[in-house]
Amino acid sequence: MLVRLRLVLHHPRRPPSRLFSAHIPHLRSLGNTAMAVQQPPWTLPTQKSPEPVLKVYNSLTRTKTEFVPINGRHVKWYNCGPTVYDSSHMGHARNYVTQDILRRIMTDYFRYDVHFVMNITDIDDKIILRARHNHLISNLRSETTSLSPALIEQVRTAWASYVQSKVGKGLPESERPPSGSEEAQWPNLVQRFQDKEWRQQGLQRDEKFEMHFNAANVTYAALVKAEGQLKLGQTDVEHAHALIDLAKDVLALTLDKQFGSTVSDHTIFRSLAAFWEADFFKDMHRLRVRDPDTLTRVTEYVPEIVSFVEGIVKNGYGYEVDGSVYFDTRAFDKADNHSYAKLEPWSKGNRELLEEGEGALSVATGRRSAADFALWKASKPGEPSWPSPWGPGRPGWHIECSVMASAVLGDSMDIHSGGIDLAFPHHDNEMAQSEAYHDCPAWVNYFIHTGHLHIEGLKMSKSLKNFITIDEILQRFTARQLRLAFLTQLWNAKVDFSESLMTGEVRGIEIAFNNFFTNVKALVSQAEAEGPKLDGKNRFQQPERELTDSLHASQDAFRAALCDSFNTPEAINILRELVSKTNVYLKTPGGNFEIGLVRRVARWVGDMLRMFGLGEGETQEIGWGQERSADEGSINREEILMPYLRTLSSFRDGVRKLAIAKGDSALKDILTLSDKLRDVDLVPLGVALDDQEDGKALVKLVSPEELVKTREEKRAQAEAKAARKAASQEAERQKRLAALEKGRTPPQELFKPPNVPEGTYGSWDEAGLPLTDKEGKELSKSATKKLQKEIALQKKRHEDFLEWQKQQQ
């Protein structure tokens, strides 16, 4: 048709049919020519270096294994979510920020199509107890109208019970107060508590000893205060509520024993979970953690949980006892193609871990084995319940994830993730019951566990007073700094979070990247303002080739690091080394660098940092961006301010050149003024001016806080340097004074009393040189020679002293 159209255009008067027929021979000729002339053969390229294969540390093998998704590039990933009953803490930050980093690497770098599912455990023993305690304390507050003897007695009774049941676990047998003598012995225990060694022994008996002791002591002090108020007639409701609030941790246990079984309203439990779920996600958003693709809640899947448990029982791996259903670990372990505790088989008999996994409200009677765990728990009075074939009850903890993950992802998944503390029994029980239900040998292909978090070398614990909430840590450090701290350590290793880590390594990395991006953006902006250099020079020489090679090598090494089980510390180091090499390149004499190459390096480094979740602000800007205040909104500061700032900078450049060229000391004030503009006036505006070799200042836009902080750090360093210099000068001065002081004595008096003990020598010559000893014997030649040297030295010292004394007058 194209050929025919061209012929029509050349022959507008000839009919189309005649036109086509007239040119058939010509078309045949063209076809024959095309067949005769052929393209040369093409050879498939030979790959010089194969692309690295992604390997992941798999808890199921305890090795790095090649990652092979079940279905192409689709990845089914389930992540254990939080049990929502209290504030999120640094342990949550470690786990969920780290999982977010791994997820971003998989989706944004390796470009897998990930379906990321996470649950919220909104019904659990901890939630039930916390909700009941809060409800009962709230009721007591609302029912209490004054400070009364009855209220004080109620608190005292609860306190005595708490001392026996909680504090007593950490006390040596010989120091546990007999029932009824708690109050009399408490002052002595408080005194003993000041002994660090005694306290440490208590923590060895019970890791929560210090927390329990402090709670009891706060309540004791509140009781003493309340009794004093009662004697003075201060019985108003505020004093009563103050007593209840201070004693709530102690009171809650006794109130729960008395009235816990009467709490039956489901909304009491659900409202607590809903409140802390919202608080959790607020913290996650502040930490820049992405929301899951699918979020599940246990309370929304109870019918599915019942059906799942029925399936396990039907398959022969579950049994019912008094309305509860347990998983038969022995039957499962003996079955073909099944194995219990794949992750930690050595923990099968760990009763402490097994009991912790069952929860504080569980009943252990009737189980066939101590390792058997609850699939369904018969609800007792004071616990939420749902209907089931076994009677009113609620889900066991481990079954929740199995059911929700299966409901969304099916009978298998590629990745399951969570904290290492969940490996046994929670994750092992998850796998066992899921494989029992689906009748499959492997429910999860890759299990990845984030490492433990320690604070200043110690496990985080309220009892150790190193418990840090996310809200508290974000008041001291930024979300970017926390993420950097986790990136600099392996995701599956123990992280020791410390002040030195944050203020040293992390702060250093952040400053290095910030300075690099600020410089590059300023140079790019300057180059765009000046336009291209049309001087006919080739700007891609050996330095440019070397930096380009470094960029390509860094990109290869970066991929290799992430393929090596997400080795983010190595990946960050690769970016830092490339930045360092680029900074060296930017110091090219005369500023003859290729700005396009520099921009390319900076964009790739910034893109990789953003991929890790370290980005702020607009994604199209070079670098990783800066967090903007709500007042700034989407305003582009560079676009608006740069023209004015360049004009101001040009003015300053001109003033400096004039002052330097004149060389007149009177013009120093102009230089001082220009420095004040740079160091003082422009700092609050977030503008930094860097003087360059060619006399032009490089204009930078930096957050005012960062500039002020950097200026104060430099000032502090300068002051510290000056202080060290002053101290050194003072030390030198004191040394000089001490040497001069030795010359105060005239040489002729050096060996006479009181400069030597009375009777040391018997006689002297006119110069003060001793001639005889105390017995009148003439001194030996060697002794005389030595004393002559001392007098000669003292003569020089004395002359120096007299000269110094003369100068002081």
CSV table of N, CA, C and O in Angstrom, one decimal, residues 59-60 317 327-348 371 373 423-437 439-444 447:
chain,number,residue,atom,x,y,z
A,59,SER,N,16.1,-19.2,57.5
A,59,SER,CA,16.1,-19.8,58.8
A,59,SER,C,15.8,-21.3,58.8
A,59,SER,O,16.2,-22.0,59.7
A,60,LEU,N,15.2,-21.7,57.7
A,60,LEU,CA,14.9,-23.2,57.6
A,60,LEU,C,16.2,-24.0,57.3
A,60,LEU,O,16.2,-25.2,57.5
A,317,TYR,N,-4.6,-34.5,63.6
A,317,TYR,CA,-3.6,-33.8,64.3
A,317,TYR,C,-4.1,-32.9,65.4
A,317,TYR,O,-3.3,-32.0,65.9
A,327,PHE,N,-3.2,-29.0,69.5
A,327,PHE,CA,-2.4,-29.7,68.4
A,327,PHE,C,-1.6,-30.8,68.9
A,327,PHE,O,-0.8,-30.6,69.9
A,328,ASP,N,-1.7,-31.9,68.3
A,328,ASP,CA,-0.9,-33.1,68.7
A,328,ASP,C,0.4,-33.1,68.0
A,328,ASP,O,0.6,-33.6,66.9
A,329,THR,N,1.4,-32.6,68.7
A,329,THR,CA,2.8,-32.5,68.1
A,329,THR,C,3.4,-33.9,67.9
A,329,THR,O,4.1,-34.1,66.9
A,330,ARG,N,3.1,-34.9,68.8
A,330,ARG,CA,3.7,-36.2,68.6
A,330,ARG,C,3.2,-36.9,67.4
A,330,ARG,O,3.9,-37.5,66.6
A,331,ALA,N,1.9,-36.8,67.2
A,331,ALA,CA,1.2,-37.4,66.0
A,331,ALA,C,1.8,-36.8,64.7
A,331,ALA,O,2.0,-37.5,63.7
A,332,PHE,N,1.9,-35.5,64.8
A,332,PHE,CA,2.4,-34.8,63.6
A,332,PHE,C,3.9,-35.2,63.3
A,332,PHE,O,4.3,-35.4,62.2
A,333,ASP,N,4.7,-35.2,64.4
A,333,ASP,CA,6.1,-35.5,64.2
A,333,ASP,C,6.3,-36.9,63.7
A,333,ASP,O,7.3,-37.2,62.9
A,334,LYS,N,5.4,-37.9,64.0
A,334,LYS,CA,5.6,-39.3,63.6
A,334,LYS,C,5.1,-39.5,62.1
A,334,LYS,O,5.4,-40.5,61.5
A,335,ALA,N,4.3,-38.6,61.6
A,335,ALA,CA,3.7,-38.7,60.3
A,335,ALA,C,4.7,-38.6,59.2
A,335,ALA,O,5.7,-37.9,59.4
A,336,ASP,N,4.5,-39.3,58.1
A,336,ASP,CA,5.4,-39.2,56.9
A,336,ASP,C,5.3,-37.7,56.4
A,336,ASP,O,4.3,-37.1,56.4
A,337,ASN,N,6.5,-37.3,55.9
A,337,ASN,CA,6.6,-35.9,55.3
A,337,ASN,C,6.3,-34.8,56.2
A,337,ASN,O,6.1,-33.7,55.8
A,338,HIS,N,6.3,-35.1,57.6
A,338,HIS,CA,6.1,-34.0,58.5
A,338,HIS,C,7.2,-34.0,59.6
A,338,HIS,O,7.7,-35.1,59.9
A,339,SER,N,7.5,-32.8,60.0
A,339,SER,CA,8.5,-32.7,61.1
A,339,SER,C,8.2,-31.5,61.9
A,339,SER,O,8.0,-30.4,61.4
A,340,TYR,N,8.1,-31.7,63.2
A,340,TYR,CA,7.8,-30.6,64.1
A,340,TYR,C,9.0,-29.8,64.5
A,340,TYR,O,10.1,-30.4,64.8
A,341,ALA,N,8.9,-28.5,64.6
A,341,ALA,CA,9.9,-27.6,65.0
A,341,ALA,C,11.1,-27.6,64.0
A,341,ALA,O,12.2,-27.9,64.4
A,342,LYS,N,10.8,-27.2,62.8
A,342,LYS,CA,11.8,-27.2,61.7
A,342,LYS,C,12.8,-26.1,62.0
A,342,LYS,O,14.0,-26.2,61.6
A,343,LEU,N,12.4,-25.0,62.6
A,343,LEU,CA,13.3,-23.9,62.8
A,343,LEU,C,14.2,-24.1,63.9
A,343,LEU,O,15.4,-23.8,63.8
A,344,GLU,N,13.7,-24.6,65.1
A,344,GLU,CA,14.5,-24.8,66.3
A,344,GLU,C,14.2,-26.1,66.9
A,344,GLU,O,13.5,-26.2,68.0
A,345,PRO,N,14.6,-27.2,66.3
A,345,PRO,CA,14.2,-28.6,66.8
A,345,PRO,C,14.8,-28.8,68.2
A,345,PRO,O,14.3,-29.6,69.0
A,346,TRP,N,15.9,-28.0,68.5
A,346,TRP,CA,16.5,-28.2,69.8
A,346,TRP,C,15.7,-27.5,71.0
A,346,TRP,O,16.0,-27.7,72.1
A,347,SER,N,14.7,-26.7,70.6
A,347,SER,CA,13.9,-26.1,71.6
A,347,SER,C,12.6,-26.8,71.9
A,347,SER,O,11.8,-26.3,72.7
A,348,LYS,N,12.4,-28.0,71.4
A,348,LYS,CA,11.2,-28.8,71.6
A,348,LYS,C,10.8,-28.9,73.0
A,348,LYS,O,9.6,-28.8,73.4
A,371,ALA,N,4.4,-30.2,74.9
A,371,ALA,CA,4.7,-29.5,73.7
A,371,ALA,C,3.4,-29.1,72.9
A,371,ALA,O,3.4,-28.3,72.0
A,373,PHE,N,0.0,-27.5,71.8
A,373,PHE,CA,-0.4,-26.1,72.0
A,373,PHE,C,-1.8,-25.9,71.6
A,373,PHE,O,-2.4,-26.7,70.8
A,423,ALA,N,10.6,-17.3,66.5
A,423,ALA,CA,10.9,-18.5,65.8
A,423,ALA,C,10.4,-19.7,66.4
A,423,ALA,O,9.7,-20.6,65.8
A,424,PHE,N,10.6,-19.9,67.7
A,424,PHE,CA,10.0,-21.0,68.5
A,424,PHE,C,9.4,-20.4,69.8
A,424,PHE,O,10.0,-19.6,70.5
A,425,PRO,N,8.2,-20.8,70.1
A,425,PRO,CA,7.4,-21.8,69.4
A,425,PRO,C,6.5,-21.2,68.3
A,425,PRO,O,5.9,-22.0,67.5
A,426,HIS,N,6.3,-19.9,68.2
A,426,HIS,CA,5.2,-19.4,67.3
A,426,HIS,C,5.4,-19.8,65.9
A,426,HIS,O,4.4,-20.4,65.3
A,427,HIS,N,6.5,-19.5,65.2
A,427,HIS,CA,6.6,-19.8,63.8
A,427,HIS,C,6.7,-21.3,63.6
A,427,HIS,O,6.1,-21.8,62.6
A,428,ASP,N,7.3,-22.1,64.5
A,428,ASP,CA,7.3,-23.5,64.3
A,428,ASP,C,5.9,-24.1,64.5
A,428,ASP,O,5.5,-25.0,63.7
A,429,ASN,N,5.1,-23.6,65.4
A,429,ASN,CA,3.8,-24.0,65.5
A,429,ASN,C,2.9,-23.6,64.3
A,429,ASN,O,2.0,-24.4,63.9
A,430,GLU,N,3.1,-22.4,63.8
A,430,GLU,CA,2.4,-22.0,62.6
A,430,GLU,C,2.6,-23.0,61.5
A,430,GLU,O,1.7,-23.4,60.8
A,431,MET,N,3.9,-23.3,61.2
A,431,MET,CA,4.2,-24.2,60.1
A,431,MET,C,3.6,-25.6,60.3
A,431,MET,O,3.0,-26.2,59.4
A,432,ALA,N,3.7,-26.1,61.6
A,432,ALA,CA,3.2,-27.4,61.8
A,432,ALA,C,1.6,-27.5,61.6
A,432,ALA,O,1.2,-28.4,60.9
A,433,GLN,N,0.9,-26.6,62.2
A,433,GLN,CA,-0.6,-26.7,62.0
A,433,GLN,C,-1.0,-26.4,60.6
A,433,GLN,O,-2.0,-26.9,60.1
A,434,SER,N,-0.3,-25.5,59.9
A,434,SER,CA,-0.6,-25.2,58.5
A,434,SER,C,-0.3,-26.4,57.6
A,434,SER,O,-1.1,-26.8,56.7
A,435,GLU,N,0.8,-27.1,57.8
A,435,GLU,CA,1.1,-28.3,57.0
A,435,GLU,C,0.2,-29.4,57.4
A,435,GLU,O,-0.1,-30.3,56.5
A,436,ALA,N,-0.3,-29.4,58.6
A,436,ALA,CA,-1.2,-30.5,59.0
A,436,ALA,C,-2.6,-30.2,58.3
A,436,ALA,O,-3.2,-31.2,57.9
A,437,TYR,N,-3.0,-29.0,58.2
A,437,TYR,CA,-4.3,-28.6,57.6
A,437,TYR,C,-4.2,-28.9,56.1
A,437,TYR,O,-5.1,-29.5,55.5
A,439,ASP,N,-2.0,-30.6,54.5
A,439,ASP,CA,-1.4,-31.9,54.1
A,439,ASP,C,-0.3,-31.7,53.1
A,439,ASP,O,-0.3,-32.4,52.1
A,440,CYS,N,0.6,-30.8,53.5
A,440,CYS,CA,1.8,-30.6,52.6
A,440,CYS,C,3.1,-30.6,53.4
A,440,CYS,O,3.1,-30.4,54.6
A,441,PRO,N,4.2,-30.9,52.7
A,441,PRO,CA,5.5,-31.0,53.4
A,441,PRO,C,6.1,-29.7,53.8
A,441,PRO,O,6.9,-29.6,54.7
A,442,ALA,N,5.7,-28.6,53.0
A,442,ALA,CA,6.4,-27.3,53.2
A,442,ALA,C,5.3,-26.2,53.0
A,442,ALA,O,4.9,-26.0,51.8
A,443,TRP,N,5.0,-25.5,54.0
A,443,TRP,CA,4.0,-24.3,53.9
A,443,TRP,C,4.8,-23.1,53.5
A,443,TRP,O,4.3,-22.2,52.8
A,444,VAL,N,6.0,-22.9,54.1
A,444,VAL,CA,6.8,-21.7,53.8
A,444,VAL,C,8.1,-22.2,53.2
A,444,VAL,O,8.7,-23.2,53.6
A,447,PHE,N,12.1,-18.6,55.4
A,447,PHE,CA,11.7,-17.9,56.6
A,447,PHE,C,12.9,-17.0,57.0
A,447,PHE,O,14.0,-17.4,57.1
